[in-house]
Amino acid sequence: MQIENFKTGIEADPNLKTINIDPKENVQNKKNIRALLKNIVESSLSSLKQNLEEVYHSEAELNGFHPINEIKGINAIKQMLWEPLLTSFPDLERRDNLIIGGSFQDKIFVSCISHLTGTFTNTWLNIPATNKTIHLRLCEVHQLKDNKIIKSYVLIDVMDFIRQAGFWPINPSFGIEEMWPGPIIGNGSSFENLDIKLSKESLNQGLTMQRSLNIKPEIEEGITNQEIRNKLIDHPQKDFWHKKMMWYGPCGIGTARGLEGFVDHHQLPFRLTFKERNYWKIGHYVELGDGPYSMTGGWHSITATHGSKDWLGYEPTQKQITMRVMDFYLHDEGLIRENWVPIDIVHILKQLDIDVFKLVEKMQ
């Protein structure tokens, strides 16, 4: 099985001038954006607008998780995302696990995995307050222009929030549900990488592994599920994963360990359900390598046909759906050691006519 070499990013103007950001500038961008994002999370309602204006460009856009979705302008970002969050979690604080940055095509980015931790004291998204601590899993990509954010991609794991609030309205996960840990090497939010060669190697390894996923034994005629599983274990992807790999999936899928755990708890069910899928129809809007880390993101990077109940457990609808996905990788000991994968599960279910919020309402 040969890995095909093809472009994974969105189609770009052939005349655009590619940016290769200096590593020192990248380090400074990460420090600046981290401080400004922290200010937003720890704003009072009266200081929120000013803090948003410090970090966001006047023409900013935000592509968010369902039900926030796509919004434009600082006022909309304030009213639809941050005011409700700060009202529901008045003691909110930001805990960063991983901050990476760099340039892709003609754009500059900073990307994060964090938790927003606070006491859930007022209803949010029509989920009743618990007056207990909740850790909101947050993954972001921010595109910079003139040292401000011009476009954000923000995925809060809403299904995990609902789980922590005491409700489980969907089918059981195959993996385990847990709070995502930071990178095992311990420097995810503080490293200052100046090694351009290492950054390129990390990104190339991540992208080559992703290209291997286009090899699809599940579409072979007459093949059994066990035979598909065997071929996925002996798939070209095996050359990229560490023997102690950890795959951290969104709530509804859960965490898996090792290639066999990844295949059993996510990949095989996913491939059986979405045999008709295209990872690259639109392509990545971001691809970054930063020292021993890399990340990619698509909005939307996957289009697929819902063809079976194997993944998430719902009867096939044959509906065409899209997926909001990011992938963050730690490259360690020459292989991919950890993979954090935010996916907007509530958005996927909505496309299958499953309204998670209505299900929770019935459970109250």
CSV table of C-alpha atoms in Angstrom, one decimal:
chain,number,residue,atom,x,y,z
A,1,MET,CA,0.0,0.0,0.0
A,2,GLN,CA,1.7,3.1,-1.2
A,3,ILE,CA,1.1,6.5,0.4
A,4,GLU,CA,0.1,9.0,-2.3
A,5,ASN,CA,1.7,12.4,-2.2
A,6,PHE,CA,-0.9,15.2,-2.7
A,7,LYS,CA,-1.6,18.7,-1.4
A,8,THR,CA,-3.6,18.8,1.8
A,9,GLY,CA,-4.2,22.5,2.2
A,10,ILE,CA,-6.9,24.6,0.7
A,11,GLU,CA,-6.3,25.7,-2.8
A,12,ALA,CA,-4.4,28.9,-2.8
A,13,ASP,CA,-3.8,31.6,-5.4
A,14,PRO,CA,-0.7,30.5,-7.3
A,15,ASN,CA,0.5,34.2,-7.2
A,16,LEU,CA,0.3,34.6,-3.4
A,17,LYS,CA,3.5,35.3,-1.6
A,18,THR,CA,4.1,32.6,1.0
A,19,ILE,CA,5.1,33.7,4.5
A,20,ASN,CA,7.9,32.0,6.4
A,21,ILE,CA,7.7,33.5,9.8
A,22,ASP,CA,10.9,33.9,11.8
A,23,PRO,CA,10.9,31.6,14.9
A,24,LYS,CA,11.6,34.5,17.2
A,25,GLU,CA,8.6,36.3,15.9
A,26,ASN,CA,6.5,33.2,16.4
A,27,VAL,CA,7.6,32.9,20.0
A,28,GLN,CA,6.6,36.5,20.6
A,29,ASN,CA,3.2,36.0,18.9
A,30,LYS,CA,2.5,33.1,21.1
A,31,LYS,CA,3.4,35.1,24.3
A,32,ASN,CA,1.3,38.1,23.2
A,33,ILE,CA,-1.8,36.1,22.2
A,34,ARG,CA,-1.7,33.9,25.3
A,35,ALA,CA,-1.7,37.0,27.5
A,36,LEU,CA,-4.5,38.7,25.6
A,37,LEU,CA,-6.7,35.5,25.6
A,38,LYS,CA,-6.1,35.1,29.3
A,39,ASN,CA,-7.4,38.7,29.8
A,40,ILE,CA,-10.6,37.9,27.9
A,41,VAL,CA,-11.4,34.8,30.0
A,42,GLU,CA,-10.7,36.7,33.2
A,43,SER,CA,-12.6,39.8,32.2
A,44,SER,CA,-15.4,41.4,34.2
A,45,LEU,CA,-18.5,42.0,32.1
A,46,SER,CA,-17.6,45.7,32.2
A,47,SER,CA,-14.1,45.2,30.9
A,48,LEU,CA,-14.9,42.5,28.4
A,49,LYS,CA,-15.4,44.8,25.4
A,50,GLN,CA,-12.1,46.6,25.9
A,51,ASN,CA,-10.2,43.3,26.3
A,52,LEU,CA,-11.8,42.0,23.1
A,53,GLU,CA,-10.8,45.1,21.2
A,54,GLU,CA,-7.2,44.6,22.5
A,55,VAL,CA,-6.9,41.3,20.7
A,56,TYR,CA,-9.5,41.3,17.9
A,57,HIS,CA,-9.3,43.2,14.6
A,58,SER,CA,-12.3,45.4,13.9
A,59,GLU,CA,-13.3,43.1,11.0
A,60,ALA,CA,-12.8,39.9,12.9
A,61,GLU,CA,-14.7,36.7,12.2
A,62,LEU,CA,-15.2,33.7,14.5
A,63,ASN,CA,-16.1,30.2,13.4
A,64,GLY,CA,-17.4,28.4,16.5
A,65,PHE,CA,-18.8,25.2,17.8
A,66,HIS,CA,-22.5,24.5,17.5
A,67,PRO,CA,-24.7,26.3,18.4
A,68,ILE,CA,-22.4,29.4,18.2
A,69,ASN,CA,-21.4,28.7,14.6
A,70,GLU,CA,-20.2,31.5,12.3
A,71,ILE,CA,-20.3,35.1,13.6
A,72,LYS,CA,-18.8,38.4,12.5
A,73,GLY,CA,-17.6,41.4,14.5
A,74,ILE,CA,-16.4,42.1,18.0
A,75,ASN,CA,-19.9,42.9,19.2
A,76,ALA,CA,-21.2,39.5,18.1
A,77,ILE,CA,-18.2,37.7,19.6
A,78,LYS,CA,-18.9,39.5,22.8
A,79,GLN,CA,-22.7,38.9,22.9
A,80,MET,CA,-22.9,35.4,21.6
A,81,LEU,CA,-19.8,33.8,23.1
A,82,TRP,CA,-18.1,35.6,26.0
A,83,GLU,CA,-20.9,37.4,27.8
A,84,PRO,CA,-22.9,34.2,28.3
A,85,LEU,CA,-19.8,32.3,29.3
A,86,LEU,CA,-18.7,34.9,31.9
A,87,THR,CA,-22.3,35.1,33.2
A,88,SER,CA,-22.5,31.3,33.6
A,89,PHE,CA,-19.0,30.9,35.0
A,90,PRO,CA,-18.2,34.1,36.9
A,91,ASP,CA,-14.9,32.8,38.3
A,92,LEU,CA,-13.6,31.5,35.0
A,93,GLU,CA,-9.9,31.0,34.4
A,94,ARG,CA,-7.8,29.8,31.5
A,95,ARG,CA,-5.4,26.8,31.8
A,96,ASP,CA,-3.3,26.3,28.7
A,97,ASN,CA,-1.9,22.8,27.8
A,98,LEU,CA,-0.4,23.5,24.4
A,99,ILE,CA,0.4,26.7,22.4
A,100,ILE,CA,1.9,26.4,19.0
A,101,GLY,CA,2.2,28.9,16.1
A,102,GLY,CA,3.7,29.5,12.7
A,103,SER,CA,2.7,30.4,9.2
A,104,PHE,CA,0.8,28.6,6.4
A,105,GLN,CA,0.6,29.9,2.9
A,106,ASP,CA,0.3,33.7,3.3
A,107,LYS,CA,-1.2,33.7,6.8
A,108,ILE,CA,0.2,33.7,10.4
A,109,PHE,CA,-1.4,31.7,13.2
A,110,VAL,CA,-1.4,30.9,16.9
A,111,SER,CA,-3.2,27.7,18.0
A,112,CYS,CA,-4.0,26.4,21.5
A,113,ILE,CA,-5.4,23.5,23.6
A,114,SER,CA,-6.7,24.8,26.9
A,115,HIS,CA,-9.3,24.3,29.6
A,116,LEU,CA,-11.6,27.0,30.8
A,117,THR,CA,-12.2,26.2,34.5
A,118,GLY,CA,-14.9,27.7,36.6
A,119,THR,CA,-17.9,27.2,38.8
A,120,PHE,CA,-21.1,26.6,36.8
A,121,THR,CA,-23.4,29.0,38.6
A,122,ASN,CA,-25.9,30.1,35.9
A,123,THR,CA,-27.5,28.3,32.9
A,124,TRP,CA,-25.4,28.0,29.7
A,125,LEU,CA,-26.8,26.8,26.4
A,126,ASN,CA,-30.0,25.9,28.3
A,127,ILE,CA,-28.1,23.4,30.5
A,128,PRO,CA,-29.0,23.9,34.1
A,129,ALA,CA,-26.3,25.1,36.5
A,130,THR,CA,-24.7,22.6,38.9
A,131,ASN,CA,-22.8,25.1,41.2
A,132,LYS,CA,-19.8,22.7,40.7
A,133,THR,CA,-16.5,23.0,39.0
A,134,ILE,CA,-16.5,22.4,35.2
A,135,HIS,CA,-13.5,22.2,32.9
A,136,LEU,CA,-14.5,23.4,29.4
A,137,ARG,CA,-12.2,21.7,26.8
A,138,LEU,CA,-11.2,24.5,24.4
A,139,CYS,CA,-9.2,24.2,21.1
A,140,GLU,CA,-8.5,27.3,19.1
A,141,VAL,CA,-6.8,28.5,15.9
A,142,HIS,CA,-6.3,32.3,15.6
A,143,GLN,CA,-5.2,34.0,12.3
A,144,LEU,CA,-3.3,37.2,12.9
A,145,LYS,CA,-3.2,40.4,10.9
A,146,ASP,CA,-1.5,43.6,12.1
A,147,ASN,CA,-0.7,41.8,15.4
A,148,LYS,CA,-4.4,41.2,16.1
A,149,ILE,CA,-6.8,38.3,15.5
A,150,ILE,CA,-8.6,38.7,12.2
A,151,LYS,CA,-10.2,35.2,12.2
A,152,SER,CA,-10.8,32.6,14.9
A,153,TYR,CA,-11.7,28.9,14.9
A,154,VAL,CA,-13.0,27.9,18.3
A,155,LEU,CA,-14.2,24.5,19.4
A,156,ILE,CA,-15.4,24.0,22.9
A,157,ASP,CA,-16.4,20.4,23.5
A,158,VAL,CA,-20.0,21.0,24.3
A,159,MET,CA,-20.8,17.3,24.7
A,160,ASP,CA,-18.1,17.1,27.4
A,161,PHE,CA,-19.6,20.1,29.1
A,162,ILE,CA,-23.0,18.4,29.1
A,163,ARG,CA,-21.4,15.2,30.5
A,164,GLN,CA,-19.9,17.2,33.4
A,165,ALA,CA,-23.2,18.8,34.0
A,166,GLY,CA,-24.7,15.4,34.8
A,167,PHE,CA,-26.4,14.4,31.5
A,168,TRP,CA,-25.6,11.8,28.9
A,169,PRO,CA,-28.2,12.1,26.1
A,170,ILE,CA,-26.3,10.1,23.4
A,171,ASN,CA,-25.0,6.5,22.9
A,172,PRO,CA,-22.1,5.3,25.0
A,173,SER,CA,-18.5,6.1,24.0
A,174,PHE,CA,-16.2,3.3,22.9
A,175,GLY,CA,-13.2,5.0,24.5
A,176,ILE,CA,-12.9,6.5,28.0
A,177,GLU,CA,-14.2,9.9,28.9
A,178,GLU,CA,-11.7,12.0,30.8
A,179,MET,CA,-10.1,15.4,31.1
A,180,TRP,CA,-7.4,15.7,28.4
A,181,PRO,CA,-3.8,15.8,29.8
A,182,GLY,CA,-1.1,18.1,28.5
A,183,PRO,CA,1.8,16.7,26.5
A,184,ILE,CA,3.8,14.0,28.2
A,185,ILE,CA,7.1,16.0,27.8
A,186,GLY,CA,5.6,18.7,29.9
A,187,ASN,CA,6.4,21.9,27.9
A,188,GLY,CA,3.4,22.4,25.7
A,189,SER,CA,2.5,25.9,26.9
A,190,SER,CA,6.1,27.2,27.6
A,191,PHE,CA,8.5,26.0,24.9
A,192,GLU,CA,10.3,28.5,22.8
A,193,ASN,CA,11.3,26.7,19.6
A,194,LEU,CA,13.9,28.2,17.2
A,195,ASP,CA,14.7,25.0,15.3
A,196,ILE,CA,13.2,25.5,11.8
A,197,LYS,CA,14.3,22.0,10.6
A,198,LEU,CA,12.6,20.3,13.5
A,199,SER,CA,9.4,22.2,12.9
A,200,LYS,CA,9.4,21.1,9.2
A,201,GLU,CA,10.1,17.5,10.2
A,202,SER,CA,7.2,17.4,12.7
A,203,LEU,CA,4.7,18.9,10.2
A,204,ASN,CA,5.9,16.6,7.4
A,205,GLN,CA,5.5,13.5,9.6
A,206,GLY,CA,1.9,14.5,10.6
A,207,LEU,CA,0.9,15.2,7.0
A,208,THR,CA,2.4,12.0,5.7
A,209,MET,CA,0.5,10.0,8.3
A,210,GLN,CA,-2.7,11.9,7.4
A,211,ARG,CA,-2.2,11.1,3.7
A,212,SER,CA,-1.9,7.4,4.6
A,213,LEU,CA,-5.5,7.6,5.8
A,214,ASN,CA,-6.6,7.8,2.2
A,215,ILE,CA,-5.7,4.1,1.9
A,216,LYS,CA,-9.1,2.5,2.5
A,217,PRO,CA,-9.3,-1.2,3.0
A,218,GLU,CA,-13.0,-0.9,4.1
A,219,ILE,CA,-14.1,-0.2,0.5
A,220,GLU,CA,-12.8,-3.6,-0.8
A,221,GLU,CA,-15.5,-5.9,-2.1
A,222,GLY,CA,-16.5,-8.8,0.2
A,223,ILE,CA,-14.1,-7.9,3.0
A,224,THR,CA,-15.2,-8.7,6.6
A,225,ASN,CA,-15.0,-6.3,9.5
A,226,GLN,CA,-12.3,-8.5,11.1
A,227,GLU,CA,-10.3,-8.4,7.9
A,228,ILE,CA,-10.6,-4.6,7.7
A,229,ARG,CA,-9.4,-4.4,11.4
A,230,ASN,CA,-6.4,-6.6,10.6
A,231,LYS,CA,-5.5,-4.4,7.6
A,232,LEU,CA,-5.8,-1.2,9.7
A,233,ILE,CA,-3.4,-2.6,12.3
A,234,ASP,CA,-1.0,-3.5,9.4
A,235,HIS,CA,-1.7,-0.3,7.6
A,236,PRO,CA,1.0,2.2,6.5
A,237,GLN,CA,-0.1,4.3,9.4
A,238,LYS,CA,1.6,1.9,11.8
A,239,ASP,CA,5.0,3.3,10.7
A,240,PHE,CA,4.1,6.7,12.3
A,241,TRP,CA,2.5,5.9,15.6
A,242,HIS,CA,4.5,5.4,18.8
A,243,LYS,CA,3.9,2.0,20.5
A,244,LYS,CA,2.5,3.9,23.6
A,245,MET,CA,0.5,6.4,21.5
A,246,MET,CA,-2.4,8.2,23.1
A,247,TRP,CA,-5.3,9.4,20.9
A,248,TYR,CA,-7.5,11.9,22.7
A,249,GLY,CA,-10.9,12.1,21.0
A,250,PRO,CA,-13.9,14.4,21.7
A,251,CYS,CA,-16.6,13.5,24.2
A,252,GLY,CA,-18.8,10.8,22.5
A,253,ILE,CA,-15.7,9.0,21.2
A,254,GLY,CA,-13.3,9.2,24.1
A,255,THR,CA,-9.6,8.4,24.6
A,256,ALA,CA,-7.8,5.4,23.2
A,257,ARG,CA,-4.3,4.0,23.8
A,258,GLY,CA,-2.1,2.3,21.3
A,259,LEU,CA,-2.8,1.6,17.6
A,260,GLU,CA,-5.2,-1.3,18.4
A,261,GLY,CA,-7.1,0.9,20.9
A,262,PHE,CA,-7.3,3.7,18.3
A,263,VAL,CA,-8.6,1.3,15.6
A,264,ASP,CA,-11.1,-0.4,17.9
A,265,HIS,CA,-12.5,2.7,19.6
A,266,HIS,CA,-12.6,5.1,16.7
A,267,GLN,CA,-11.0,4.4,13.4
A,268,LEU,CA,-12.7,1.1,12.4
A,269,PRO,CA,-16.2,2.3,13.5
A,270,PHE,CA,-15.6,5.6,11.7
A,271,ARG,CA,-14.5,4.0,8.5
A,272,LEU,CA,-17.4,1.5,8.5
A,273,THR,CA,-19.9,4.4,9.0
A,274,PHE,CA,-18.3,6.8,6.5
A,275,LYS,CA,-17.0,4.6,3.7
A,276,GLU,CA,-17.9,7.4,1.3
A,277,ARG,CA,-15.8,10.3,2.6
A,278,ASN,CA,-13.3,12.8,1.3
A,279,TYR,CA,-10.7,14.3,3.6
A,280,TRP,CA,-9.4,16.8,1.2
A,281,LYS,CA,-12.3,18.1,-0.9
A,282,ILE,CA,-11.9,21.5,0.8
A,283,GLY,CA,-8.5,21.0,2.5
A,284,HIS,CA,-6.8,22.4,5.6
A,285,TYR,CA,-7.0,26.2,6.3
A,286,VAL,CA,-4.0,25.7,8.6
A,287,GLU,CA,-1.0,23.4,8.8
A,288,LEU,CA,1.7,24.3,11.4
A,289,GLY,CA,4.9,22.7,12.6
A,290,ASP,CA,6.5,24.2,15.8
A,291,GLY,CA,9.4,22.3,17.3
A,292,PRO,CA,8.2,18.8,18.4
A,293,TYR,CA,4.6,19.7,17.7
A,294,SER,CA,2.3,20.1,14.7
A,295,MET,CA,-1.3,20.8,14.0
A,296,THR,CA,-3.8,20.9,11.2
A,297,GLY,CA,-7.4,22.1,10.9
A,298,GLY,CA,-10.2,22.1,8.4
A,299,TRP,CA,-13.4,24.1,8.2
A,300,HIS,CA,-14.7,21.8,6.9
A,301,SER,CA,-11.9,19.3,6.1
A,302,ILE,CA,-14.1,16.2,5.8
A,303,THR,CA,-17.3,15.6,3.8
A,304,ALA,CA,-18.9,12.2,4.2
A,305,THR,CA,-22.0,10.1,3.8
A,306,HIS,CA,-23.6,8.6,7.0
A,307,GLY,CA,-23.8,5.0,5.9
A,308,SER,CA,-24.0,2.8,9.0
A,309,LYS,CA,-24.5,2.8,12.8
A,310,ASP,CA,-21.0,1.6,13.7
A,311,TRP,CA,-19.7,5.1,14.7
A,312,LEU,CA,-21.9,6.9,17.4
A,313,GLY,CA,-24.5,4.2,17.1
A,314,TYR,CA,-27.2,5.9,15.1
A,315,GLU,CA,-29.1,4.3,12.2
A,316,PRO,CA,-27.7,5.3,8.8
A,317,THR,CA,-29.4,8.3,7.2
A,318,GLN,CA,-27.4,8.5,4.0
A,319,LYS,CA,-27.1,12.2,4.7
A,320,GLN,CA,-24.1,14.2,3.5
A,321,ILE,CA,-22.4,15.8,6.4
A,322,THR,CA,-19.3,17.9,7.1
A,323,MET,CA,-17.0,17.9,10.1
A,324,ARG,CA,-15.2,20.6,12.0
A,325,VAL,CA,-11.9,19.0,13.0
A,326,MET,CA,-8.5,19.9,14.3
A,327,ASP,CA,-5.5,17.6,15.0
A,328,PHE,CA,-2.7,18.4,17.4
A,329,TYR,CA,0.4,16.1,17.5
A,330,LEU,CA,3.3,15.6,19.8
A,331,HIS,CA,6.3,14.1,17.9
A,332,ASP,CA,8.6,12.3,20.3
A,333,GLU,CA,11.2,9.5,20.0
A,334,GLY,CA,10.9,9.8,16.2
A,335,LEU,CA,7.1,9.0,16.1
A,336,ILE,CA,3.7,10.5,16.8
A,337,ARG,CA,3.4,10.0,20.6
A,338,GLU,CA,0.1,11.9,21.3
A,339,ASN,CA,-2.8,13.2,19.2
A,340,TRP,CA,-5.5,15.5,20.5
A,341,VAL,CA,-8.5,15.6,18.2
A,342,PRO,CA,-11.3,18.1,18.8
A,343,ILE,CA,-14.4,17.3,16.6
A,344,ASP,CA,-17.7,19.1,16.9
A,345,ILE,CA,-19.8,16.1,17.7
A,346,VAL,CA,-22.9,18.1,18.6
A,347,HIS,CA,-22.7,19.7,15.1
A,348,ILE,CA,-22.4,16.3,13.4
A,349,LEU,CA,-25.4,15.0,15.3
A,350,LYS,CA,-27.4,18.1,14.4
A,351,GLN,CA,-26.8,17.2,10.7
A,352,LEU,CA,-28.2,13.8,11.4
A,353,ASP,CA,-31.4,15.4,12.9
A,354,ILE,CA,-30.3,14.6,16.4
A,355,ASP,CA,-30.7,17.6,18.7
A,356,VAL,CA,-28.6,17.1,21.8
A,357,PHE,CA,-30.1,20.1,23.6
A,358,LYS,CA,-33.6,18.8,23.1
A,359,LEU,CA,-32.6,15.4,24.4
A,360,VAL,CA,-31.1,17.0,27.5
A,361,GLU,CA,-34.3,19.0,28.0
A,362,LYS,CA,-36.3,15.8,28.0
A,363,MET,CA,-34.0,14.4,30.7
A,364,GLN,CA,-34.5,17.3,33.1
